[in-house]
Amino acid sequence: MKKIFYLLMIVSLVSCCKDTPPAPCTTCPPKTEIDSNNINLSILIDLSDRIDPQTNPNPTMQYFQRDTEYIKAISKGFLNHIKSKKIITYDDQMQVFFNPEPSDPKMNEFTKELKVAFDKNTSKDYFTSVEKKYAELPLNIYQSAIKDGNYVGSDIWEFFRNKVKDYCIKNDRRNVLFILTDGYMYHKDSMFSQDKQTSFLTSKLIKSNNLTDSNFKSTIEKNKFGFVKANDNLNNLEVIVLGINPEKGNPFEEAVIKEYWENWFKEMKIKKYQIKSADLPSNLEPIILKAISGK
């Protein structure tokens, strides 16, 4: 009888242990909830000689003019998103970056003006003010850069390495980064190679890597060509690249450029991205608006 009693006691104790919930973690960091309805939108502009109407002319529409129209469409999508929400839920921001900074001191003032934020206390007049700023100031930026004529390149790699997390990512928001570039990556202060990967991409490099025929993908995979990984775990960042514009002479150049960027994004754990060729703003605007709406 005693044996049966002890056996029942053991079964009862084991059962109680199983039902006891684990003790709450007192040292774990709090989880940050992402509100996908609040957007932190950034625009990174490549002010290299790709925008120079003398070096890279386009009679249909100059590339700097296309950029300014892309930016208008981005601001339109951003404002449409905010207008679709209840005022009490406003918690969104938009800003513009360059890397490196242009020499014109006015650029700092332009970027200050273009850094805009909305919250529940934002007045209706602010919408008109933002729309006006994004319709006028970007053109001033491009005109200043063209007038200066000191095209030192665009250090996109270094931006991703040292700045993108601080500048473009907020843990509690949906983070969207637009990059306006021709797809080539070059800056004299950030040029280095690591095995067969590089921090830059030029037409000359594409030719020297023999990426000039339909087998370019297998050549890239075999030789492990690509960009050096600049960062880790950027899974809370969506990226849309606008303006890919390959040099003429290699029919596969555009595809090679896109392959480099796609592989780079995947390495950095960026889950959502788009890479679009230079096109008329009227063709790209629907894509821009859809990307911002997330639909």
Short mmCIF file of C-alpha atoms in Angstrom, two decimals:
data_model
loop_
_atom_site.label_atom_id
_atom_site.label_comp_id
_atom_site.label_asym_id
_atom_site.label_seq_id
_atom_site.Cartn_x
_atom_site.Cartn_y
_atom_site.Cartn_z
CA MET A 1 0.00 0.00 0.00
CA LYS A 2 2.84 2.35 0.87
CA LYS A 3 4.45 1.68 -2.51
CA ILE A 4 1.26 2.68 -4.32
CA PHE A 5 1.00 5.83 -2.18
CA TYR A 6 4.60 6.88 -2.95
CA LEU A 7 4.07 6.13 -6.64
CA LEU A 8 1.01 8.37 -6.74
CA MET A 9 2.95 11.14 -4.97
CA ILE A 10 5.76 11.00 -7.56
CA VAL A 11 3.28 11.07 -10.48
CA SER A 12 1.53 14.05 -8.88
CA LEU A 13 4.80 15.97 -8.41
CA VAL A 14 5.93 15.31 -11.99
CA SER A 15 2.55 16.47 -13.27
CA CYS A 16 2.78 19.68 -11.24
CA CYS A 17 6.28 20.38 -12.58
CA LYS A 18 5.04 20.04 -16.15
CA ASP A 19 2.18 22.47 -15.54
CA THR A 20 4.36 25.11 -13.90
CA PRO A 21 5.02 27.96 -16.40
CA PRO A 22 8.63 29.05 -16.91
CA ALA A 23 9.81 32.01 -14.87
CA PRO A 24 9.69 35.31 -16.74
CA CYS A 25 13.01 36.57 -18.12
CA THR A 26 14.18 39.57 -16.10
CA THR A 27 17.37 40.25 -18.11
CA CYS A 28 16.03 39.90 -21.68
CA PRO A 29 15.82 43.16 -23.70
CA PRO A 30 12.25 44.27 -24.45
CA LYS A 31 10.97 43.33 -27.89
CA THR A 32 10.35 46.30 -30.17
CA GLU A 33 7.07 46.15 -32.02
CA ILE A 34 7.33 47.32 -35.63
CA ASP A 35 4.44 49.50 -36.77
CA SER A 36 4.38 48.93 -40.53
CA ASN A 37 1.93 51.82 -40.90
CA ASN A 38 4.59 54.31 -39.78
CA ILE A 39 7.25 54.98 -42.41
CA ASN A 40 10.82 56.15 -42.07
CA LEU A 41 11.67 57.03 -45.68
CA SER A 42 15.16 57.98 -46.87
CA ILE A 43 16.54 59.07 -50.25
CA LEU A 44 20.25 58.61 -51.05
CA ILE A 45 21.34 60.64 -54.08
CA ASP A 46 24.34 59.75 -56.22
CA LEU A 47 25.80 63.13 -57.25
CA SER A 48 28.60 61.70 -59.41
CA ASP A 49 29.16 62.73 -63.04
CA ARG A 50 26.20 60.57 -64.07
CA ILE A 51 24.09 63.75 -63.62
CA ASP A 52 26.39 65.92 -65.79
CA PRO A 53 24.46 66.88 -68.96
CA GLN A 54 27.77 67.36 -70.79
CA THR A 55 29.32 64.00 -69.87
CA ASN A 56 26.09 61.97 -70.00
CA PRO A 57 23.62 63.86 -72.16
CA ASN A 58 20.13 62.56 -72.84
CA PRO A 59 18.10 64.56 -75.35
CA THR A 60 14.77 63.07 -74.24
CA MET A 61 15.21 64.13 -70.61
CA GLN A 62 18.45 64.81 -68.77
CA TYR A 63 19.24 62.42 -65.92
CA PHE A 64 19.25 65.10 -63.23
CA GLN A 65 15.77 66.13 -64.38
CA ARG A 66 14.60 62.52 -64.16
CA ASP A 67 15.95 62.35 -60.62
CA THR A 68 14.06 65.44 -59.52
CA GLU A 69 10.85 63.97 -60.91
CA TYR A 70 11.54 60.65 -59.16
CA ILE A 71 11.94 62.58 -55.90
CA LYS A 72 8.63 64.37 -56.50
CA ALA A 73 6.96 61.00 -56.99
CA ILE A 74 8.57 59.68 -53.80
CA SER A 75 7.30 62.66 -51.80
CA LYS A 76 3.86 62.23 -53.39
CA GLY A 77 3.77 58.58 -52.30
CA PHE A 78 4.92 59.53 -48.80
CA LEU A 79 2.24 62.22 -48.41
CA ASN A 80 -0.44 59.93 -49.86
CA HIS A 81 0.49 57.34 -47.25
CA ILE A 82 0.12 59.82 -44.39
CA LYS A 83 -3.18 61.17 -45.69
CA SER A 84 -4.54 57.62 -45.69
CA LYS A 85 -4.07 57.37 -41.90
CA LYS A 86 -5.89 58.80 -38.92
CA ILE A 87 -4.21 61.92 -37.57
CA ILE A 88 -3.66 60.35 -34.16
CA THR A 89 -1.47 57.65 -35.78
CA TYR A 90 0.90 60.07 -37.59
CA ASP A 91 4.51 59.14 -36.77
CA ASP A 92 6.39 59.29 -40.08
CA GLN A 93 9.48 61.00 -41.45
CA MET A 94 11.37 61.55 -44.72
CA GLN A 95 14.92 62.78 -45.40
CA VAL A 96 17.59 63.11 -48.09
CA PHE A 97 21.26 62.08 -47.90
CA PHE A 98 24.44 62.36 -49.99
CA ASN A 99 27.70 60.53 -49.51
CA PRO A 100 30.13 62.24 -49.55
CA GLU A 101 28.70 65.64 -48.82
CA PRO A 102 29.05 68.16 -51.68
CA SER A 103 31.35 71.15 -51.14
CA ASP A 104 28.58 73.75 -51.40
CA PRO A 105 27.63 74.80 -47.82
CA LYS A 106 24.07 75.44 -49.01
CA MET A 107 23.61 71.68 -49.32
CA ASN A 108 23.41 71.39 -45.54
CA GLU A 109 20.55 73.88 -45.50
CA PHE A 110 18.77 72.00 -48.29
CA THR A 111 18.97 68.70 -46.43
CA LYS A 112 17.71 70.36 -43.23
CA GLU A 113 14.71 71.67 -45.13
CA LEU A 114 14.09 68.26 -46.71
CA LYS A 115 14.08 66.43 -43.38
CA VAL A 116 10.39 66.38 -42.54
CA ALA A 117 8.40 64.63 -39.82
CA PHE A 118 4.69 64.17 -39.13
CA ASP A 119 3.00 63.50 -35.81
CA LYS A 120 -0.49 63.92 -34.36
CA ASN A 121 0.13 67.67 -33.87
CA THR A 122 1.03 68.34 -37.52
CA SER A 123 -1.10 71.04 -39.12
CA LYS A 124 -2.80 70.71 -42.53
CA ASP A 125 -0.63 73.53 -43.90
CA TYR A 126 2.47 71.40 -43.34
CA PHE A 127 1.43 69.07 -46.18
CA THR A 128 1.53 71.96 -48.65
CA SER A 129 4.87 73.11 -47.24
CA VAL A 130 6.46 69.66 -47.69
CA GLU A 131 5.06 69.28 -51.19
CA LYS A 132 6.54 72.67 -52.14
CA LYS A 133 9.95 71.86 -50.65
CA TYR A 134 10.22 68.56 -52.50
CA ALA A 135 9.09 70.17 -55.74
CA GLU A 136 11.71 72.95 -55.62
CA LEU A 137 14.75 72.14 -53.45
CA PRO A 138 15.97 68.93 -55.21
CA LEU A 139 16.47 70.87 -58.43
CA ASN A 140 18.59 73.40 -56.51
CA ILE A 141 20.72 70.52 -55.22
CA TYR A 142 21.39 69.13 -58.70
CA GLN A 143 22.03 72.55 -60.22
CA SER A 144 24.54 73.32 -57.46
CA ALA A 145 26.36 70.01 -57.99
CA ILE A 146 26.49 70.51 -61.78
CA LYS A 147 27.72 74.10 -61.40
CA ASP A 148 30.42 72.97 -58.95
CA GLY A 149 31.53 70.29 -61.43
CA ASN A 150 33.63 68.48 -58.82
CA TYR A 151 32.28 64.99 -59.32
CA VAL A 152 34.17 62.88 -56.78
CA GLY A 153 31.89 59.88 -57.14
CA SER A 154 29.30 58.47 -54.79
CA ASP A 155 30.43 56.41 -51.84
CA ILE A 156 27.41 54.15 -51.55
CA TRP A 157 29.46 51.27 -50.15
CA GLU A 158 30.74 53.38 -47.24
CA PHE A 159 27.21 54.68 -46.60
CA PHE A 160 25.98 51.11 -46.16
CA ARG A 161 29.00 50.23 -44.05
CA ASN A 162 28.96 53.11 -41.58
CA LYS A 163 25.74 55.11 -41.87
CA VAL A 164 22.71 53.19 -43.07
CA LYS A 165 21.78 51.75 -39.65
CA ASP A 166 22.07 55.11 -37.88
CA TYR A 167 20.51 57.23 -40.62
CA CYS A 168 17.90 55.03 -42.27
CA ILE A 169 16.68 52.45 -39.76
CA LYS A 170 14.35 52.95 -36.81
CA ASN A 171 13.45 49.74 -35.01
CA ASP A 172 9.78 50.62 -34.55
CA ARG A 173 9.08 51.75 -38.14
CA ARG A 174 8.85 50.45 -41.66
CA ASN A 175 12.14 51.64 -43.17
CA VAL A 176 12.30 52.40 -46.89
CA LEU A 177 15.44 53.61 -48.69
CA PHE A 178 15.42 54.92 -52.26
CA ILE A 179 18.81 55.09 -53.99
CA LEU A 180 19.11 57.27 -57.10
CA THR A 181 22.14 56.01 -59.02
CA ASP A 182 23.28 54.66 -62.38
CA GLY A 183 24.36 51.45 -60.65
CA TYR A 184 28.10 51.98 -60.82
CA MET A 185 29.76 52.38 -57.45
CA TYR A 186 32.96 54.36 -57.10
CA HIS A 187 34.76 56.62 -54.68
CA LYS A 188 38.50 57.17 -54.51
CA ASP A 189 38.59 56.90 -50.70
CA SER A 190 36.76 53.56 -50.52
CA MET A 191 38.31 51.52 -53.32
CA PHE A 192 39.58 48.15 -52.15
CA SER A 193 39.41 44.46 -53.03
CA GLN A 194 38.87 41.45 -50.80
CA ASP A 195 39.69 38.25 -52.67
CA LYS A 196 37.70 38.77 -55.89
CA GLN A 197 35.11 41.03 -54.34
CA THR A 198 35.32 44.82 -54.46
CA SER A 199 33.86 47.90 -52.81
CA PHE A 200 33.34 49.44 -56.25
CA LEU A 201 31.91 48.63 -59.66
CA THR A 202 32.94 50.31 -62.90
CA SER A 203 32.54 49.47 -66.57
CA LYS A 204 36.29 48.82 -66.69
CA LEU A 205 35.99 46.24 -63.89
CA ILE A 206 33.13 44.49 -65.68
CA LYS A 207 35.28 44.16 -68.79
CA SER A 208 38.36 42.98 -66.88
CA ASN A 209 36.24 40.29 -65.17
CA ASN A 210 35.08 39.10 -68.62
CA LEU A 211 31.42 39.72 -67.81
CA THR A 212 30.57 40.58 -71.38
CA ASP A 213 28.63 37.57 -72.65
CA SER A 214 25.52 35.56 -71.81
CA ASN A 215 27.48 33.39 -69.36
CA PHE A 216 28.06 36.29 -66.97
CA LYS A 217 26.01 34.69 -64.15
CA SER A 218 28.02 31.48 -64.11
CA THR A 219 31.25 33.52 -64.35
CA ILE A 220 30.18 35.57 -61.32
CA GLU A 221 29.28 32.44 -59.33
CA LYS A 222 32.41 30.52 -60.32
CA ASN A 223 34.79 33.35 -59.45
CA LYS A 224 32.71 34.73 -56.55
CA PHE A 225 32.71 38.21 -58.05
CA GLY A 226 30.61 40.86 -56.33
CA PHE A 227 30.57 43.66 -53.81
CA VAL A 228 32.27 43.18 -50.45
CA LYS A 229 29.54 42.79 -47.83
CA ALA A 230 29.18 46.14 -46.09
CA ASN A 231 26.82 45.24 -43.24
CA ASP A 232 24.79 42.48 -41.58
CA ASN A 233 21.15 41.83 -40.79
CA LEU A 234 19.51 44.72 -42.65
CA ASN A 235 16.27 42.77 -42.68
CA ASN A 236 14.34 45.78 -41.39
CA LEU A 237 15.19 47.81 -44.50
CA GLU A 238 13.47 47.92 -47.88
CA VAL A 239 15.56 49.27 -50.76
CA ILE A 240 14.47 50.60 -54.15
CA VAL A 241 17.25 51.49 -56.60
CA LEU A 242 16.23 53.85 -59.41
CA GLY A 243 18.19 54.92 -62.49
CA ILE A 244 20.40 51.98 -63.55
CA ASN A 245 22.11 53.29 -66.66
CA PRO A 246 24.85 51.09 -68.18
CA GLU A 247 27.52 52.33 -70.54
CA LYS A 248 27.00 51.37 -74.16
CA GLY A 249 29.03 48.63 -75.81
CA ASN A 250 28.23 45.61 -73.64
CA PRO A 251 24.67 44.27 -74.11
CA PHE A 252 24.92 42.43 -70.77
CA GLU A 253 26.24 45.35 -68.72
CA GLU A 254 22.88 46.27 -67.21
CA ALA A 255 22.17 42.69 -66.18
CA VAL A 256 25.65 42.42 -64.61
CA ILE A 257 25.09 45.61 -62.60
CA LYS A 258 21.75 44.33 -61.32
CA GLU A 259 23.28 40.95 -60.44
CA TYR A 260 25.98 42.66 -58.34
CA TRP A 261 23.37 44.71 -56.45
CA GLU A 262 20.97 41.79 -55.93
CA ASN A 263 23.68 39.52 -54.54
CA TRP A 264 24.91 42.33 -52.28
CA PHE A 265 21.44 42.94 -50.86
CA LYS A 266 20.92 39.23 -50.24
CA GLU A 267 24.25 39.00 -48.40
CA MET A 268 23.19 41.84 -46.13
CA LYS A 269 19.85 40.08 -45.44
CA ILE A 270 17.75 42.74 -47.19
CA LYS A 271 14.54 40.85 -47.94
CA LYS A 272 12.60 43.41 -49.96
CA TYR A 273 14.30 45.26 -52.79
CA GLN A 274 13.74 46.47 -56.34
CA ILE A 275 16.31 47.56 -58.92
CA LYS A 276 14.93 49.66 -61.77
CA SER A 277 16.57 51.03 -64.91
CA ALA A 278 16.64 54.73 -65.80
CA ASP A 279 13.29 55.49 -67.38
CA LEU A 280 10.94 58.38 -67.88
CA PRO A 281 9.40 59.47 -64.58
CA SER A 282 5.88 58.87 -65.91
CA ASN A 283 6.77 55.18 -66.29
CA LEU A 284 8.43 54.82 -62.89
CA GLU A 285 5.96 56.84 -60.82
CA PRO A 286 3.40 54.00 -60.46
CA ILE A 287 6.22 51.68 -59.30
CA ILE A 288 7.40 54.27 -56.76
CA LEU A 289 3.90 54.85 -55.40
CA LYS A 290 3.24 51.13 -55.10
CA ALA A 291 6.55 50.53 -53.30
CA ILE A 292 5.72 53.16 -50.69
CA SER A 293 2.14 51.99 -50.19
CA GLY A 294 3.43 48.45 -49.65
CA LYS A 295 0.53 47.05 -51.71
#
